PDB file of C-alpha atoms in Angstrom:
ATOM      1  CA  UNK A   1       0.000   0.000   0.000  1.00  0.00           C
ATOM      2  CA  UNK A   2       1.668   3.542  -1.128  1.00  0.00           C
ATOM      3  CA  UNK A   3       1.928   6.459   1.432  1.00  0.00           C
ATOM      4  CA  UNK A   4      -1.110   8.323   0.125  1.00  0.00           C
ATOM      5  CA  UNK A   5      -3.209   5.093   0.196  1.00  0.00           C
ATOM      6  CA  UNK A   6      -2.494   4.812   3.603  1.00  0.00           C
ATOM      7  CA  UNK A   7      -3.130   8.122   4.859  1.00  0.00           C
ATOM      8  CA  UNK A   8      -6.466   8.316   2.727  1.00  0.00           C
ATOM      9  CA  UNK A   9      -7.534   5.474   4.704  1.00  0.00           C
ATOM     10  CA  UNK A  10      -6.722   6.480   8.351  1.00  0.00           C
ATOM     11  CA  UNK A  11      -3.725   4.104   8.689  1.00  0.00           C
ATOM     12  CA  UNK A  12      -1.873   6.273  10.759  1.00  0.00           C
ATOM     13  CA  UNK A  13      -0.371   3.549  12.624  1.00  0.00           C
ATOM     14  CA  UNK A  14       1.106   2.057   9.582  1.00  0.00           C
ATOM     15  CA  UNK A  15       1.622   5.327   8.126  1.00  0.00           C
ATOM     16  CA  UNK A  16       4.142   6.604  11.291  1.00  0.00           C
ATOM     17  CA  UNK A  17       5.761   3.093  11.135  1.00  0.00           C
ATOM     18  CA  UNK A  18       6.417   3.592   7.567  1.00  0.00           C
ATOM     19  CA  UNK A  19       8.394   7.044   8.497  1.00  0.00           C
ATOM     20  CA  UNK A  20      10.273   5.275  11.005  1.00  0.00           C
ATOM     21  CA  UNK A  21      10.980   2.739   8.794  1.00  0.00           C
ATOM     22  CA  UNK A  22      12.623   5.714   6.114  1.00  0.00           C
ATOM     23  CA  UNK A  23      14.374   7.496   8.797  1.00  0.00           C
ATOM     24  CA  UNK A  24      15.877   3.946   9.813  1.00  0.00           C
ATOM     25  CA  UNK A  25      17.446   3.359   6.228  1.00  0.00           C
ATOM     26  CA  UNK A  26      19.018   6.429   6.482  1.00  0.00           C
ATOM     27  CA  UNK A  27      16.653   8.990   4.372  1.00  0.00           C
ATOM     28  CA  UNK A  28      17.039  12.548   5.951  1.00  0.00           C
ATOM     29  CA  UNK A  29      14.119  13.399   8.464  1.00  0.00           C
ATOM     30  CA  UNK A  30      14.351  16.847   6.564  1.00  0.00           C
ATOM     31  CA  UNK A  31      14.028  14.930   3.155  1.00  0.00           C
ATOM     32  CA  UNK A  32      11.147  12.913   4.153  1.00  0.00           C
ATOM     33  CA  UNK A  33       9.076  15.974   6.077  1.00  0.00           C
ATOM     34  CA  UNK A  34       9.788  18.056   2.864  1.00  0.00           C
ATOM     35  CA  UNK A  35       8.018  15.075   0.489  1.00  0.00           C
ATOM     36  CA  UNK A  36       5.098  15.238   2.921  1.00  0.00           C
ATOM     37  CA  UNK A  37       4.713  18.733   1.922  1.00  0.00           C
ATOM     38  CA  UNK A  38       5.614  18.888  -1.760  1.00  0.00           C
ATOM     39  CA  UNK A  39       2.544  15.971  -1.512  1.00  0.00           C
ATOM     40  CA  UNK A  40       0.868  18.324   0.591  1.00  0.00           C
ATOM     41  CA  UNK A  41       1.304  21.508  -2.246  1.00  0.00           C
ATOM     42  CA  UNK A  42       0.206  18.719  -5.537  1.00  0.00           C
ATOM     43  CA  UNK A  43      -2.541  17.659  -3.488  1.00  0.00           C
ATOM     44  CA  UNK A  44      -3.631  21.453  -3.211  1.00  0.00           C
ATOM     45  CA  UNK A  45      -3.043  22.469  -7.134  1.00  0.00           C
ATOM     46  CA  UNK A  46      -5.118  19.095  -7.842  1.00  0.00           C
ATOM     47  CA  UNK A  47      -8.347  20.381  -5.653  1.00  0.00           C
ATOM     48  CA  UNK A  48      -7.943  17.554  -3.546  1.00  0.00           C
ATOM     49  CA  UNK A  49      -7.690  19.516  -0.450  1.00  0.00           C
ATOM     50  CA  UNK A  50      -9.236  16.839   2.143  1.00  0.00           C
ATOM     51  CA  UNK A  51      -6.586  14.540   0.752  1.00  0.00           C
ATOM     52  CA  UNK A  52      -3.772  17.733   1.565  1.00  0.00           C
ATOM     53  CA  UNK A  53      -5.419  17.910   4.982  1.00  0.00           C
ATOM     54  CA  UNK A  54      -4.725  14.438   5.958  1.00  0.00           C
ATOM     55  CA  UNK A  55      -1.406  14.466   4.998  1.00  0.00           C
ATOM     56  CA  UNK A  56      -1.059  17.884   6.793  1.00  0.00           C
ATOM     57  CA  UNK A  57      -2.233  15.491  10.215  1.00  0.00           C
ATOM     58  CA  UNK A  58       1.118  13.070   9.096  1.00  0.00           C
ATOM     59  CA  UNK A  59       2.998  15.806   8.287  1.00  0.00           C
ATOM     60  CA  UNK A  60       2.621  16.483  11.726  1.00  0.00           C
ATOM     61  CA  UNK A  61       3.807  13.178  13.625  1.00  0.00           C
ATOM     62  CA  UNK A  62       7.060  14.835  12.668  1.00  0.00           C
ATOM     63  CA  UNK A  63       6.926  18.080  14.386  1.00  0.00           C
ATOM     64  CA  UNK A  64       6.309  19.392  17.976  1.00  0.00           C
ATOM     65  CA  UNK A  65       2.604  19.886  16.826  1.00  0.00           C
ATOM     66  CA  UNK A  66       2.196  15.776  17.871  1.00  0.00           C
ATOM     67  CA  UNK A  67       1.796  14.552  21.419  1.00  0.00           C
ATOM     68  CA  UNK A  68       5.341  13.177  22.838  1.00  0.00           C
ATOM     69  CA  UNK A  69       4.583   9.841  22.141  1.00  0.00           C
ATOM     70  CA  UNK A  70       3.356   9.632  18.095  1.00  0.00           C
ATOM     71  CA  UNK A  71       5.883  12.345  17.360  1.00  0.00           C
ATOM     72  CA  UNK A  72       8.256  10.386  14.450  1.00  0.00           C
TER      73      UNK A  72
END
């Protein structure tokens, strides 16, 4: 199942242990927040702004906006 899939259907459990998973092979935590929002941005020139908006809620797993314990 791809990122977006994921996220579309409320999988945020696999969807944080999928950006663990990243992180652990060595892909820049910078990197991977930045393709969250460059998928956030297509998602918004597409019109498909519920789609942005869940991605916005994984977008923030990595930031200080998620409690202690689901922050990625």
């Amino acid at each position: 199942m791809e990122l977006l899939d994921l996220i579309a259907n409320k999988h945020y459990d696999k969807t944080r242990r999928l950006l663990i998973e990243e992180l652990e092979r060595g892909t820049p935590r910078e990197d991977l927040y930045q393709e969250l929002l460059d998928l956030m941005r297509d998602l918004r020139e597409e019109g498909r702004e519920a789609e942005e908006e869940e991605v916005a809620e994984v977008a923030d797993l990595m930031t200080d906006w998620a409690l202690p314990q689901f922050r990625v």
